[in-house]
Coordinates of C-alpha atoms and ligand atoms in Angstrom, one line a residue:
M1 CA 17.8 40.1 -19.6
T2 CA 20.0 37.4 -18.0
P3 CA 19.6 34.0 -19.7
A4 CA 17.6 31.4 -17.7
P5 CA 19.8 29.2 -15.5
P6 CA 19.9 25.4 -16.3
V7 CA 17.0 23.5 -14.7
L8 CA 19.6 21.2 -13.2
D9 CA 23.2 22.1 -12.4
V10 CA 25.1 19.4 -10.5
R11 CA 28.7 20.2 -9.8
G12 CA 31.1 17.6 -8.5
A13 CA 28.5 15.8 -6.4
T14 CA 29.7 13.0 -4.2
K15 CA 27.7 10.8 -1.9
V16 CA 29.2 8.7 0.8
Y17 CA 27.0 6.4 2.9
G18 CA 28.4 5.5 6.3
T19 CA 32.0 6.1 7.5
G20 CA 35.3 4.4 7.9
D21 CA 35.8 0.9 6.6
T22 CA 32.1 0.4 5.8
A23 CA 31.7 3.7 3.8
V24 CA 30.1 3.3 0.4
H25 CA 31.0 5.8 -2.2
A26 CA 27.8 5.9 -4.2
L27 CA 28.6 9.0 -6.2
R28 CA 32.2 9.9 -7.1
G29 CA 32.1 13.4 -8.5
V30 CA 29.1 13.7 -10.8
S31 CA 28.7 16.9 -12.8
M32 CA 25.9 17.5 -15.3
T33 CA 23.6 20.3 -16.5
V34 CA 20.2 19.9 -18.0
E35 CA 18.7 22.8 -19.9
R36 CA 15.0 23.7 -20.1
G37 CA 13.2 21.5 -22.6
E38 CA 15.7 18.6 -22.5
Y39 CA 14.5 15.0 -22.3
V40 CA 17.2 13.0 -20.6
A41 CA 17.5 9.3 -19.7
I42 CA 19.9 8.3 -16.9
M43 CA 21.0 4.7 -17.3
G44 CA 23.1 2.3 -15.3
T45 CA 23.2 -1.1 -13.8
S46 CA 21.9 -1.9 -10.3
G47 CA 24.2 -0.2 -7.7
S48 CA 25.6 2.3 -10.1
G49 CA 24.2 5.3 -8.1
K50 CA 21.0 6.1 -10.1
S51 CA 18.7 6.3 -7.1
T52 CA 21.3 8.3 -5.1
L53 CA 21.6 10.8 -8.0
M54 CA 17.8 10.8 -8.3
N55 CA 17.4 11.6 -4.7
I56 CA 19.8 14.5 -4.9
V57 CA 18.3 15.9 -8.1
G58 CA 14.8 15.5 -6.6
C59 CA 15.9 17.4 -3.4
L60 CA 15.1 14.4 -1.3
D61 CA 18.8 14.2 -0.1
I62 CA 21.9 16.4 -0.3
P63 CA 25.3 15.5 -1.6
T64 CA 28.1 14.8 0.8
D65 CA 30.3 17.2 -1.2
G66 CA 29.8 19.3 -4.3
R67 CA 26.9 21.6 -5.2
Y68 CA 23.4 21.3 -6.7
L69 CA 21.5 24.2 -8.2
L70 CA 17.8 23.6 -9.1
D71 CA 16.5 26.2 -11.5
G72 CA 19.1 28.6 -10.2
T73 CA 18.6 27.9 -6.4
D74 CA 21.5 26.4 -4.5
V75 CA 19.9 23.5 -2.7
G76 CA 22.7 23.1 -0.2
S77 CA 21.8 26.5 1.4
L78 CA 18.2 25.5 2.3
D79 CA 16.8 24.0 5.5
E80 CA 14.4 21.1 5.4
R81 CA 11.3 23.3 5.2
R82 CA 12.5 25.4 2.3
L83 CA 13.7 22.3 0.6
S84 CA 10.2 20.8 0.7
I85 CA 8.7 24.0 -0.6
L86 CA 11.2 24.0 -3.5
R87 CA 10.5 20.4 -4.2
N88 CA 6.7 20.9 -4.3
R89 CA 7.0 23.9 -6.5
K90 CA 9.7 22.8 -9.0
I91 CA 9.5 19.0 -9.3
G92 CA 6.9 16.6 -10.5
F93 CA 7.7 13.0 -9.4
I94 CA 6.7 9.9 -11.3
F95 CA 7.6 6.6 -9.5
Q96 CA 7.7 3.0 -10.6
S97 CA 5.0 2.0 -8.2
F98 CA 2.7 5.0 -9.1
N99 CA 2.4 6.0 -5.4
L100 CA -1.3 7.1 -5.6
I101 CA -3.3 7.4 -2.4
P102 CA -5.8 4.5 -2.2
R103 CA -9.5 5.3 -1.7
M104 CA -9.1 8.7 -3.1
S105 CA -10.4 9.6 -6.5
A106 CA -8.1 10.2 -9.4
L107 CA -9.1 13.9 -9.2
A108 CA -8.3 14.1 -5.5
N109 CA -4.9 12.5 -6.1
V110 CA -4.1 15.0 -8.8
E111 CA -5.3 17.9 -6.7
L112 CA -3.1 17.0 -3.8
P113 CA 0.1 18.8 -4.7
L114 CA -2.0 21.9 -5.4
A115 CA -3.6 21.6 -2.0
Y116 CA -0.1 21.5 -0.4
G117 CA 0.8 24.5 -2.6
G118 CA -2.2 26.5 -1.1
V119 CA -4.2 26.7 -4.3
K120 CA -8.0 27.4 -3.8
T121 CA -10.5 24.6 -4.1
A122 CA -12.3 25.7 -7.3
D123 CA -9.0 26.5 -9.1
R124 CA -7.6 23.2 -7.9
R125 CA -10.4 21.2 -9.4
L126 CA -10.2 22.9 -12.8
R127 CA -6.4 22.4 -13.0
A128 CA -6.6 18.8 -11.9
E129 CA -9.4 18.1 -14.5
A130 CA -7.3 19.7 -17.2
A131 CA -4.2 17.6 -16.3
L132 CA -6.2 14.4 -16.3
A133 CA -7.7 15.3 -19.7
R134 CA -4.1 15.8 -21.0
V135 CA -3.3 12.2 -20.2
G136 CA -6.5 10.9 -21.7
L137 CA -8.4 10.3 -18.4
A138 CA -11.1 12.9 -18.6
D139 CA -13.7 10.1 -18.2
R140 CA -12.0 8.5 -15.1
V141 CA -11.7 11.5 -12.7
D142 CA -14.0 9.9 -10.1
H143 CA -12.3 6.5 -10.2
E144 CA -10.2 5.3 -7.3
P145 CA -6.8 3.7 -8.0
N146 CA -8.0 0.1 -7.5
E147 CA -10.7 0.8 -10.2
L148 CA -7.9 1.7 -12.7
S149 CA -5.5 -0.4 -14.7
G150 CA -1.7 0.0 -14.0
G151 CA -1.3 2.0 -17.1
Q152 CA -4.2 4.3 -16.1
Q153 CA -2.8 4.7 -12.6
Q154 CA 0.6 5.7 -14.0
R155 CA -1.2 8.3 -16.2
V156 CA -2.9 9.7 -13.1
A157 CA 0.6 9.9 -11.6
V158 CA 1.8 11.8 -14.6
A159 CA -1.2 14.2 -14.3
R160 CA -0.3 14.7 -10.6
A161 CA 3.3 15.4 -11.6
L162 CA 2.2 17.9 -14.2
V163 CA -0.5 19.8 -12.4
T164 CA 1.8 22.2 -10.7
A165 CA 3.6 23.1 -14.0
P166 CA 6.9 22.1 -12.4
A167 CA 10.3 23.1 -13.9
L168 CA 11.2 19.4 -14.0
L169 CA 9.5 16.1 -14.4
L170 CA 11.5 13.4 -12.6
A171 CA 10.7 9.8 -13.3
D172 CA 12.2 6.7 -11.6
E173 CA 11.7 3.6 -13.7
P174 CA 8.3 4.9 -14.8
T175 CA 7.6 1.9 -17.0
G176 CA 9.0 -0.7 -14.6
N177 CA 5.5 -2.0 -13.6
L178 CA 3.7 -1.6 -16.9
D179 CA 2.9 -4.0 -19.7
T180 CA 4.0 -3.4 -23.3
R181 CA 0.9 -1.6 -24.3
S182 CA 0.8 0.7 -21.2
T183 CA 4.5 1.4 -21.7
A184 CA 3.9 2.5 -25.2
D185 CA 1.0 4.8 -24.0
L186 CA 3.2 6.3 -21.3
L187 CA 6.2 6.9 -23.6
G188 CA 3.8 8.5 -26.1
I189 CA 2.6 10.9 -23.4
L190 CA 6.2 11.7 -22.4
D191 CA 7.0 12.4 -26.1
R192 CA 4.2 14.8 -26.3
L193 CA 5.2 16.6 -23.1
S194 CA 8.7 16.9 -24.4
T195 CA 7.5 18.3 -27.7
T196 CA 5.6 21.0 -25.8
G197 CA 8.8 22.0 -24.0
R198 CA 8.7 20.1 -20.7
T199 CA 12.0 19.2 -19.1
I200 CA 12.1 15.5 -18.4
V201 CA 14.7 13.4 -16.6
L202 CA 14.0 9.7 -16.3
I203 CA 15.9 6.8 -14.8
T204 CA 15.6 3.5 -16.7
H205 CA 17.6 0.4 -17.4
E206 CA 15.5 -0.4 -20.5
D207 CA 17.2 0.5 -23.8
E208 CA 13.8 1.0 -25.6
V209 CA 12.8 3.5 -23.0
A210 CA 16.1 5.4 -23.1
A211 CA 15.9 5.5 -26.9
R212 CA 12.9 7.8 -26.7
A213 CA 14.9 10.4 -24.8
K214 CA 17.1 12.9 -26.6
R215 CA 20.1 12.5 -24.4
V216 CA 21.4 9.5 -22.5
I217 CA 23.7 9.8 -19.4
R218 CA 25.3 6.6 -18.3
L219 CA 26.5 6.0 -14.7
V220 CA 29.0 3.3 -13.8
D221 CA 30.1 2.9 -10.2
G222 CA 29.0 6.5 -9.3
Q223 CA 30.6 8.2 -12.2
V224 CA 29.3 9.5 -15.5
T225 CA 30.9 7.4 -18.3
E226 CA 28.8 8.6 -21.2
D227 CA 26.7 11.6 -22.1
R228 CA 25.3 11.3 -25.5
R229 CA 22.7 13.4 -27.4
H230 CA 20.9 11.7 -30.3
A231 CA 19.2 13.7 -32.9
R232 CA 15.5 13.1 -33.2
V233 CA 13.9 13.7 -36.6
D234 CA 10.3 13.9 -35.5
G235 CA 8.8 16.8 -33.5
P236 CA 9.5 20.5 -33.9
P237 CA 12.9 22.1 -33.1
P238 CA 13.3 23.3 -29.5
A239 CA 12.6 27.0 -30.3
A240 CA 9.2 26.1 -32.0
A241 CA 8.3 23.8 -29.1
Q242 CA 9.0 26.6 -26.6
A243 CA 6.9 29.0 -28.5
M244 CA 4.1 26.4 -28.4
E245 CA 4.5 26.0 -24.7
G246 CA 4.3 29.8 -24.2
A247 CA 1.1 29.9 -26.3
R248 CA -0.7 27.4 -24.2
Ligands
ADP1 P1 21.1 2.2 -8.2 O1 19.8 3.0 -8.0 O2 21.8 2.5 -9.5 O3 20.8 0.7 -8.1 P2 21.9 3.3 -5.6 O4 22.0 4.7 -5.8 O5 20.6 2.7 -5.0 O6 22.1 2.5 -7.0 O7 23.1 2.7 -4.8 C1 24.5 3.0 -5.1 C2 25.4 2.4 -4.0 O8 25.1 3.0 -2.7 C3 25.1 0.9 -3.8 O9 26.3 0.3 -3.5 C4 24.2 0.8 -2.6 O10 24.3 -0.4 -1.9 C5 24.7 2.0 -1.8 N1 23.6 2.6 -1.0 C6 22.4 3.2 -1.5 N2 21.7 3.7 -0.5 C7 22.4 3.5 0.7 C8 22.1 3.7 2.1 N3 21.1 4.4 2.5 N4 23.1 3.3 2.9 C9 24.2 2.7 2.6 N5 24.5 2.4 1.3 C10 23.6 2.8 0.3
MG2 MG1 17.8 2.3 -7.8

């Protein structure tokens, strides 16, 4: 058996916006790999290239130079259609502004990526209900976004990101619009997901959020200046967590 490839494998990625005198070098040769089950925070000040890296990692954009392999697939070789299929199948997105569809129930919002993925109605419903139960919203499935608090809306977004069982959960400032209490709730959910073996990459500029991750990558001016793992004493070791994930 060949070992599983890293979930993310970014090799010497550069990104240049524009040309000539006005060219902006947003990424200047970023390399990083993220293995299955890791929980990584990407930090950096405004303009350091976080969103640019996020767009590449999320298959929303391609690097100017360098390569990116997502779960073993070389993204640079794909056309727009294949890229969107890969994105739908492999990545669950969580955004700062929740990005739920208004006037659609929580359940319908969570079903959406499954609908795009061609999953049948009955199966879709069961899986969406299970995902909402996992974020503590079993009793809110029929509520529309405007009938939910910000914290609840972000939990719906997490359920939507999870429902396809993606290889990667990718979050861009997921606590940026949340109050202290909802931030704590969301971080608790991410902790639990990490414990059950989910791979999580989140962008944040908040130290307290980054402190919950097991690894912190710091970007300065389009380059990685720090890549630090910190030992967490709580939670089972990775092997046990993966066995748990397999048993679910
Ligand atoms: P961050 O998310 O860390 O704030 P970004 O990745 O958004 O940083 O931006 C990195 C640099 O690239 C900044 O100097 C920004 O102005 C520039 N930039 C980002 N997107 C574009 C774009 N579409 N066109 C031109 N320049 C851009
Ligand atoms: Mg940004």
